[in-house]
CSV table of C-alpha atoms in Angstrom, one decimal:
chain,number,residue,atom,x,y,z
A,1,MET,CA,31.5,9.8,26.8
A,2,ASN,CA,31.6,11.6,23.4
A,3,ALA,CA,29.3,10.8,20.5
A,4,GLN,CA,32.0,9.3,18.4
A,5,PHE,CA,33.0,6.8,21.1
A,6,LYS,CA,29.3,6.0,21.6
A,7,ASN,CA,28.8,5.3,17.9
A,8,PHE,CA,31.9,3.1,17.9
A,9,LEU,CA,30.8,1.2,21.0
A,10,SER,CA,27.3,0.7,19.5
A,11,PHE,CA,28.8,-0.7,16.3
A,12,PHE,CA,31.2,-2.9,18.2
A,13,LEU,CA,28.5,-4.4,20.4
A,14,ARG,CA,26.2,-5.1,17.4
A,15,LEU,CA,29.2,-6.6,15.6
A,16,ILE,CA,29.8,-8.9,18.6
A,17,PHE,CA,26.1,-9.9,18.7
A,18,SER,CA,25.9,-10.7,15.0
A,19,GLY,CA,29.2,-12.5,15.0
A,20,GLY,CA,28.4,-14.4,18.2
A,21,VAL,CA,25.0,-15.6,17.0
A,22,LEU,CA,26.3,-16.7,13.6
A,23,PHE,CA,29.2,-18.5,15.3
A,24,TYR,CA,26.8,-20.4,17.5
A,25,ILE,CA,24.5,-21.3,14.5
A,26,PHE,CA,27.5,-22.5,12.4
A,27,THR,CA,28.5,-24.9,15.2
A,28,LYS,CA,25.0,-26.5,15.0
A,29,ILE,CA,24.8,-27.1,11.3
A,30,ASP,CA,26.4,-29.5,8.9
A,31,MET,CA,28.8,-27.1,7.1
A,32,GLU,CA,30.1,-29.7,4.7
A,33,LYS,CA,26.7,-30.6,3.4
A,34,THR,CA,25.7,-27.0,3.3
A,35,VAL,CA,28.7,-26.0,1.2
A,36,GLU,CA,28.0,-28.9,-1.2
A,37,VAL,CA,24.5,-27.5,-1.7
A,38,LEU,CA,25.8,-24.0,-2.3
A,39,LYS,CA,28.3,-25.2,-4.8
A,40,THR,CA,25.5,-26.7,-7.0
A,41,ALA,CA,23.2,-23.7,-6.8
A,42,ASP,CA,21.4,-22.6,-9.9
A,43,LEU,CA,22.9,-19.3,-10.7
A,44,SER,CA,20.2,-18.2,-13.1
A,45,LEU,CA,17.6,-18.6,-10.4
A,46,MET,CA,19.8,-16.8,-8.0
A,47,ALA,CA,20.2,-13.9,-10.4
A,48,ALA,CA,16.4,-13.8,-10.9
A,49,ALA,CA,16.0,-13.7,-7.1
A,50,PHE,CA,18.4,-10.7,-6.9
A,51,VAL,CA,16.3,-8.9,-9.6
A,52,ILE,CA,13.2,-9.6,-7.5
A,53,PHE,CA,15.0,-8.2,-4.4
A,54,PHE,CA,15.7,-5.0,-6.2
A,55,MET,CA,12.1,-4.8,-7.3
A,56,ILE,CA,11.0,-5.2,-3.6
A,57,ASN,CA,13.1,-2.1,-2.7
A,58,MET,CA,11.5,-0.2,-5.6
A,59,ILE,CA,8.1,-1.2,-4.1
A,60,LEU,CA,9.1,0.2,-0.8
A,61,LEU,CA,10.4,3.4,-2.4
A,62,TRP,CA,7.0,3.7,-4.2
A,63,ARG,CA,5.3,3.3,-0.8
A,64,TRP,CA,7.3,6.1,0.7
A,65,MET,CA,6.5,8.3,-2.2
A,66,VAL,CA,2.7,7.6,-1.7
A,67,TYR,CA,3.0,9.1,1.8
A,68,ILE,CA,5.2,11.9,0.7
A,69,ARG,CA,2.6,12.9,-1.9
A,70,GLY,CA,-0.2,12.3,0.5
A,71,LEU,CA,1.3,14.6,3.1
A,72,GLU,CA,1.9,17.2,0.3
A,73,LEU,CA,5.7,17.3,1.0
A,74,ASN,CA,7.8,19.3,-1.4
A,75,ALA,CA,10.2,16.5,-2.3
A,76,SER,CA,11.0,15.2,-5.8
A,77,PHE,CA,11.1,11.5,-6.7
A,78,LEU,CA,14.9,11.7,-7.3
A,79,THR,CA,15.5,13.3,-3.9
A,80,ALA,CA,13.5,10.7,-2.2
A,81,MET,CA,15.2,7.9,-4.2
A,82,ARG,CA,18.6,9.3,-3.3
A,83,TYR,CA,18.0,9.2,0.5
A,84,PHE,CA,16.0,5.9,0.3
A,85,PHE,CA,19.1,4.1,-1.1
A,86,ILE,CA,21.5,6.0,1.2
A,87,GLY,CA,19.2,4.8,4.0
A,88,LEU,CA,19.7,1.2,2.8
A,89,PHE,CA,23.4,1.7,3.0
A,90,GLY,CA,23.0,3.1,6.5
A,91,ASN,CA,20.9,0.0,7.5
A,92,LEU,CA,24.1,-2.1,7.2
A,93,PHE,CA,25.9,-0.1,9.9
A,94,LEU,CA,23.3,1.8,12.0
A,95,PRO,CA,21.2,0.2,14.7
A,96,THR,CA,18.6,-1.9,12.9
A,97,ALA,CA,16.4,-0.7,10.0
A,98,VAL,CA,15.5,2.4,12.1
A,99,GLY,CA,19.0,3.7,11.2
A,100,GLY,CA,18.0,4.0,7.6
A,101,ASP,CA,14.8,5.8,8.6
A,102,LEU,CA,16.9,8.4,10.4
A,103,ILE,CA,18.9,9.0,7.3
A,104,LYS,CA,15.8,9.5,5.2
A,105,VAL,CA,14.5,12.0,7.8
A,106,TRP,CA,17.8,13.8,7.9
A,107,GLY,CA,18.0,13.9,4.1
A,108,LEU,CA,14.6,15.4,3.4
A,109,CYS,CA,14.8,17.7,6.4
A,110,ARG,CA,17.9,19.3,4.9
A,111,ASP,CA,15.9,20.4,1.9
A,112,SER,CA,12.5,21.1,3.5
A,113,ALA,CA,10.9,23.4,6.0
A,114,GLN,CA,8.2,20.8,6.6
A,115,LYS,CA,10.2,18.9,9.1
A,116,PRO,CA,7.3,17.4,11.1
A,117,ARG,CA,5.7,16.1,7.8
A,118,VAL,CA,9.0,14.5,6.8
A,119,VAL,CA,9.1,12.6,10.1
A,120,ALA,CA,5.5,11.7,9.7
A,121,SER,CA,6.1,10.3,6.2
A,122,VAL,CA,8.9,8.1,7.5
A,123,LEU,CA,7.0,7.0,10.6
A,124,ILE,CA,3.8,6.1,8.8
A,125,ASP,CA,5.9,4.3,6.1
A,126,ARG,CA,7.4,2.2,8.8
A,127,LEU,CA,4.1,1.6,10.5
A,128,SER,CA,2.5,0.5,7.3
A,129,GLY,CA,5.4,-1.9,6.8
A,130,PHE,CA,4.5,-3.6,10.1
A,131,ALA,CA,0.8,-3.6,9.1
A,132,GLY,CA,1.8,-5.5,5.9
A,133,ILE,CA,3.8,-8.0,8.0
A,134,MET,CA,0.9,-8.5,10.3
A,135,ILE,CA,-1.7,-8.9,7.5
A,136,VAL,CA,0.4,-11.3,5.3
A,137,GLY,CA,1.7,-13.3,8.2
A,138,THR,CA,-1.7,-13.7,9.8
A,139,LEU,CA,-3.5,-14.7,6.6
A,140,ALA,CA,-0.7,-17.1,5.6
A,141,TYR,CA,-0.8,-18.6,9.1
A,142,LEU,CA,-4.5,-19.1,9.0
A,143,PHE,CA,-4.3,-20.8,5.6
A,144,GLY,CA,-1.3,-22.9,6.6
A,145,TYR,CA,-2.1,-23.7,10.2
A,146,GLN,CA,-3.0,-27.3,9.4
A,147,LEU,CA,0.5,-27.7,7.9
A,148,ILE,CA,2.3,-26.4,10.9
A,149,LYS,CA,0.0,-26.7,14.0
A,150,ASP,CA,2.3,-24.6,16.2
A,151,GLY,CA,0.6,-22.3,18.7
A,152,SER,CA,3.8,-20.4,19.4
A,153,LEU,CA,3.8,-19.0,15.9
A,154,MET,CA,0.2,-17.7,16.3
A,155,PHE,CA,1.2,-16.1,19.5
A,156,SER,CA,4.0,-14.3,17.7
A,157,VAL,CA,1.7,-13.1,15.0
A,158,ALA,CA,-0.9,-12.0,17.6
A,159,VAL,CA,1.6,-10.0,19.5
A,160,LEU,CA,2.7,-8.3,16.3
A,161,ALA,CA,-0.9,-7.5,15.4
A,162,VAL,CA,-1.6,-6.0,18.9
A,163,LEU,CA,1.5,-3.8,18.7
A,164,SER,CA,0.7,-2.6,15.2
A,165,ILE,CA,-2.9,-1.7,16.1
A,166,GLY,CA,-1.8,-0.1,19.4
A,167,VAL,CA,0.8,2.2,17.7
A,168,GLY,CA,-1.9,3.1,15.1
A,169,ILE,CA,-4.3,4.1,17.8
A,170,VAL,CA,-1.7,6.2,19.5
A,171,LEU,CA,-0.7,8.0,16.3
A,172,PHE,CA,-4.1,8.7,14.9
A,173,ASN,CA,-6.3,9.2,18.0
A,174,HIS,CA,-5.8,12.8,19.3
A,175,THR,CA,-6.9,12.1,22.9
A,176,VAL,CA,-4.6,9.1,23.3
A,177,TYR,CA,-1.7,10.8,21.5
A,178,SER,CA,-2.0,13.9,23.7
A,179,PHE,CA,-2.0,11.7,26.8
A,180,PHE,CA,1.3,10.0,25.7
A,181,CYS,CA,2.8,13.4,24.8
A,182,LYS,CA,2.5,14.6,28.4
A,183,VAL,CA,5.9,13.0,28.9
A,184,PHE,CA,7.3,15.9,26.9
A,185,ASN,CA,5.7,18.6,29.0
A,186,PRO,CA,9.1,19.6,30.6
A,187,PHE,CA,10.3,20.2,27.0
A,188,PRO,CA,7.8,22.5,25.3
A,189,LYS,CA,9.7,22.7,22.0
A,190,ILE,CA,9.9,18.9,21.6
A,191,ARG,CA,6.2,18.6,22.6
A,192,GLU,CA,5.3,21.2,20.0
A,193,ALA,CA,7.2,19.3,17.3
A,194,VAL,CA,5.7,16.0,18.3
A,195,MET,CA,2.2,17.4,18.3
A,196,ALA,CA,2.8,19.1,14.9
A,197,MET,CA,3.7,15.7,13.5
A,198,HIS,CA,0.4,14.3,14.8
A,199,TYR,CA,-1.5,17.1,13.1
A,200,ASP,CA,0.3,16.2,9.8
A,201,LEU,CA,-0.5,12.5,10.2
A,202,ALA,CA,-4.1,13.6,10.8
A,203,LEU,CA,-4.1,14.9,7.2
A,204,LEU,CA,-4.3,11.3,6.1
A,205,LYS,CA,-7.6,10.9,7.9
A,206,GLY,CA,-9.2,13.7,5.9
A,207,LYS,CA,-11.7,13.3,3.1
A,208,GLY,CA,-10.2,11.5,0.1
A,209,LYS,CA,-6.9,10.8,2.0
A,210,GLN,CA,-7.8,7.4,3.4
A,211,ILE,CA,-6.9,5.9,0.0
A,212,VAL,CA,-3.3,7.0,0.7
A,213,LEU,CA,-3.2,4.8,3.8
A,214,LEU,CA,-4.8,1.9,1.9
A,215,ARG,CA,-2.3,2.2,-0.9
A,216,GLY,CA,0.6,2.2,1.5
A,217,VAL,CA,-0.6,-0.9,3.3
A,218,ALA,CA,-1.4,-2.6,0.0
A,219,LEU,CA,2.2,-1.9,-1.2
A,220,SER,CA,3.5,-3.3,2.2
A,221,CYS,CA,1.5,-6.5,1.7
A,222,LEU,CA,2.8,-6.7,-1.9
A,223,ALA,CA,6.4,-6.3,-0.7
A,224,GLN,CA,5.9,-9.1,1.8
A,225,VAL,CA,4.4,-11.5,-0.7
A,226,VAL,CA,7.1,-10.7,-3.3
A,227,SER,CA,9.8,-11.1,-0.6
A,228,ALA,CA,8.4,-14.6,0.3
A,229,GLY,CA,8.5,-15.4,-3.4
A,230,MET,CA,12.1,-14.3,-3.6
A,231,SER,CA,13.1,-16.6,-0.7
A,232,TYR,CA,11.2,-19.4,-2.3
A,233,LEU,CA,13.2,-18.8,-5.5
A,234,ILE,CA,16.5,-18.9,-3.6
A,235,ALA,CA,15.4,-22.2,-2.1
A,236,ARG,CA,14.6,-23.6,-5.6
A,237,ALA,CA,18.1,-22.4,-6.6
A,238,LEU,CA,19.5,-24.5,-3.8
A,239,HIS,CA,17.4,-27.5,-5.1
A,240,GLN,CA,15.0,-27.4,-2.1
A,241,GLU,CA,11.3,-28.2,-2.5
A,242,ILE,CA,9.8,-26.1,0.2
A,243,PRO,CA,6.1,-25.0,-0.2
A,244,LEU,CA,5.6,-21.3,-0.8
A,245,ILE,CA,3.1,-21.1,2.1
A,246,TYR,CA,5.9,-21.6,4.6
A,247,PHE,CA,7.7,-18.6,3.3
A,248,LEU,CA,4.6,-16.5,3.5
A,249,ILE,CA,4.3,-17.3,7.2
A,250,PHE,CA,8.0,-17.2,8.1
A,251,ILE,CA,9.4,-14.3,6.2
A,252,PRO,CA,7.2,-11.7,7.9
A,253,LEU,CA,8.4,-13.0,11.3
A,254,MET,CA,12.0,-13.0,10.2
A,255,CYS,CA,11.6,-9.4,9.2
A,256,VAL,CA,10.6,-8.6,12.8
A,257,ALA,CA,13.6,-10.6,14.1
A,258,SER,CA,15.9,-8.5,11.9
A,259,THR,CA,14.9,-5.4,13.9
A,260,VAL,CA,17.0,-6.6,16.8
A,261,PRO,CA,20.0,-4.3,17.1
A,262,SER,CA,22.7,-6.0,15.0
A,263,ILE,CA,24.6,-5.4,11.8
A,264,GLY,CA,21.8,-5.2,9.3
A,265,GLY,CA,19.8,-7.7,11.2
A,266,LEU,CA,22.6,-10.3,10.7
A,267,GLY,CA,22.5,-13.1,13.2
A,268,ALA,CA,19.0,-12.4,14.5
A,269,ARG,CA,17.4,-13.1,11.1
A,270,GLU,CA,19.5,-16.3,10.6
A,271,ALA,CA,18.5,-17.5,14.1
A,272,GLY,CA,14.9,-16.8,13.3
A,273,ALA,CA,15.2,-18.7,10.0
A,274,ALA,CA,16.8,-21.7,11.6
A,275,TYR,CA,14.2,-21.9,14.3
A,276,LEU,CA,11.1,-21.3,12.1
A,277,PHE,CA,12.1,-23.6,9.2
A,278,SER,CA,13.0,-26.4,11.6
A,279,LYS,CA,9.3,-26.6,12.5
A,280,VAL,CA,8.7,-27.9,8.9
A,281,GLY,CA,11.7,-30.2,8.7
A,282,VAL,CA,14.1,-27.9,6.8
A,283,GLY,CA,17.7,-28.3,7.9
A,284,ALA,CA,19.3,-25.3,9.7
A,285,GLY,CA,22.0,-25.2,7.1
A,286,ILE,CA,19.6,-24.6,4.3
A,287,ALA,CA,17.5,-22.1,6.3
A,288,VAL,CA,20.5,-20.1,7.3
A,289,SER,CA,21.9,-20.2,3.7
A,290,ILE,CA,18.6,-18.7,2.3
A,291,SER,CA,18.8,-15.9,4.9
A,292,LEU,CA,22.5,-15.2,4.3
A,293,ILE,CA,22.0,-15.0,0.6
A,294,THR,CA,19.2,-12.5,1.2
A,295,PHE,CA,21.7,-10.5,3.4
A,296,LEU,CA,24.2,-10.7,0.5
A,297,PHE,CA,21.6,-9.1,-1.8
A,298,MET,CA,21.0,-6.5,0.9
A,299,MET,CA,24.7,-5.7,1.0
A,300,VAL,CA,24.9,-5.2,-2.7
A,301,ILE,CA,21.9,-2.9,-2.8
A,302,GLY,CA,23.2,-1.1,0.3
A,303,LEU,CA,26.6,-0.6,-1.3
A,304,MET,CA,24.8,0.9,-4.3
A,305,GLY,CA,23.3,3.4,-1.9
A,306,GLY,CA,26.8,4.1,-0.6
A,307,LEU,CA,28.0,4.8,-4.2
A,308,ILE,CA,25.0,7.1,-4.7
A,309,TYR,CA,25.9,9.0,-1.5
A,310,VAL,CA,29.5,9.5,-2.7
A,311,ALA,CA,28.5,10.4,-6.2
A,312,THR,CA,26.0,13.0,-5.0
A,313,LEU,CA,28.0,14.3,-2.0
A,314,SER,CA,29.1,17.5,-3.7
A,315,ALA,CA,25.4,18.3,-4.5
A,316,GLY,CA,24.4,18.2,-0.8
A,317,ARG,CA,23.4,21.7,0.3
A,318,VAL,CA,21.8,22.7,3.6
A,319,GLN,CA,18.9,25.0,2.7
A,320,HIS,CA,17.1,27.2,5.2
A,321,TYR,CA,13.4,28.0,4.9
A,322,PRO,CA,11.2,30.1,7.1
A,323,SER,CA,8.8,28.1,9.2
A,324,GLY,CA,5.3,28.1,7.9
A,325,PRO,CA,2.2,28.2,10.1
A,326,GLY,CA,1.6,25.0,12.0
A,327,LEU,CA,5.0,23.5,11.0
A,328,GLY,CA,6.9,24.6,14.1
A,329,ASN,CA,10.6,25.1,14.5
A,330,ALA,CA,11.5,21.6,15.7
A,331,ASN,CA,15.0,20.3,15.3
A,332,VAL,CA,14.8,16.8,13.9
């Protein structure tokens, strides 16, 4: 089975999953009522929500730049921005949001000899994103528990917290990390590259570097709060009076649901929205509409990334650098 066929099969299966879940959801909601609500939407509020969505992505780009600078990577802001937006385009077609991360790694690795640090910057960026989800979701749930009183949500938040803390321990604790790296013993070059990435991550534990991690997590929390505010604004545009606290609790969990292999999280995110908002009396049609409008915003920004890729395609050059001490010769 060649790589091209595997890619096609992966896309086809994710398309079937997204389409199947959406079809099932649409059979369970009042489409006529939902369409009427959408027809009367406040377009000015919807436009404001789109601007906020763009701002969220700029916050995420800023967060990545914090780690790029913290790891002392030789990458300009424009280069990082280019691959960040191309990554958003890739998120629409590659397996989950991780696909966009692979594009960012590939892009910076083309122009840098610091390959393990490139991987480390993207990995810690993703991990801090989950930390932001955990922090905002947990705090919002604690403040809003009396409004929802659903233990299953707390279980979901707790599982997310344990996973985030566990991954953090594995990445930053040398003993634990070395233990897990034993799986690569039969592949010395891969093990060397993985260990080199750990040493680069350890740079963020050095004196004066902890602030880099704190800034990254703070930006993650800000992005989650602003994202909840954006969804709240979409709800207002649809003439729905839903308290902001619910969005602060549900949006982080919906972000996790969107990591299920699908087309840009489509289907999984909508199923999560319908399930979560049903717990506070919001109709499935409204919940799914809010989620689909967010996906529409995602598509617009993603297509912008596609245009950036096409516009800068001729400028793409593979550069080769000699490997420096401690950087290894890993193929990423």
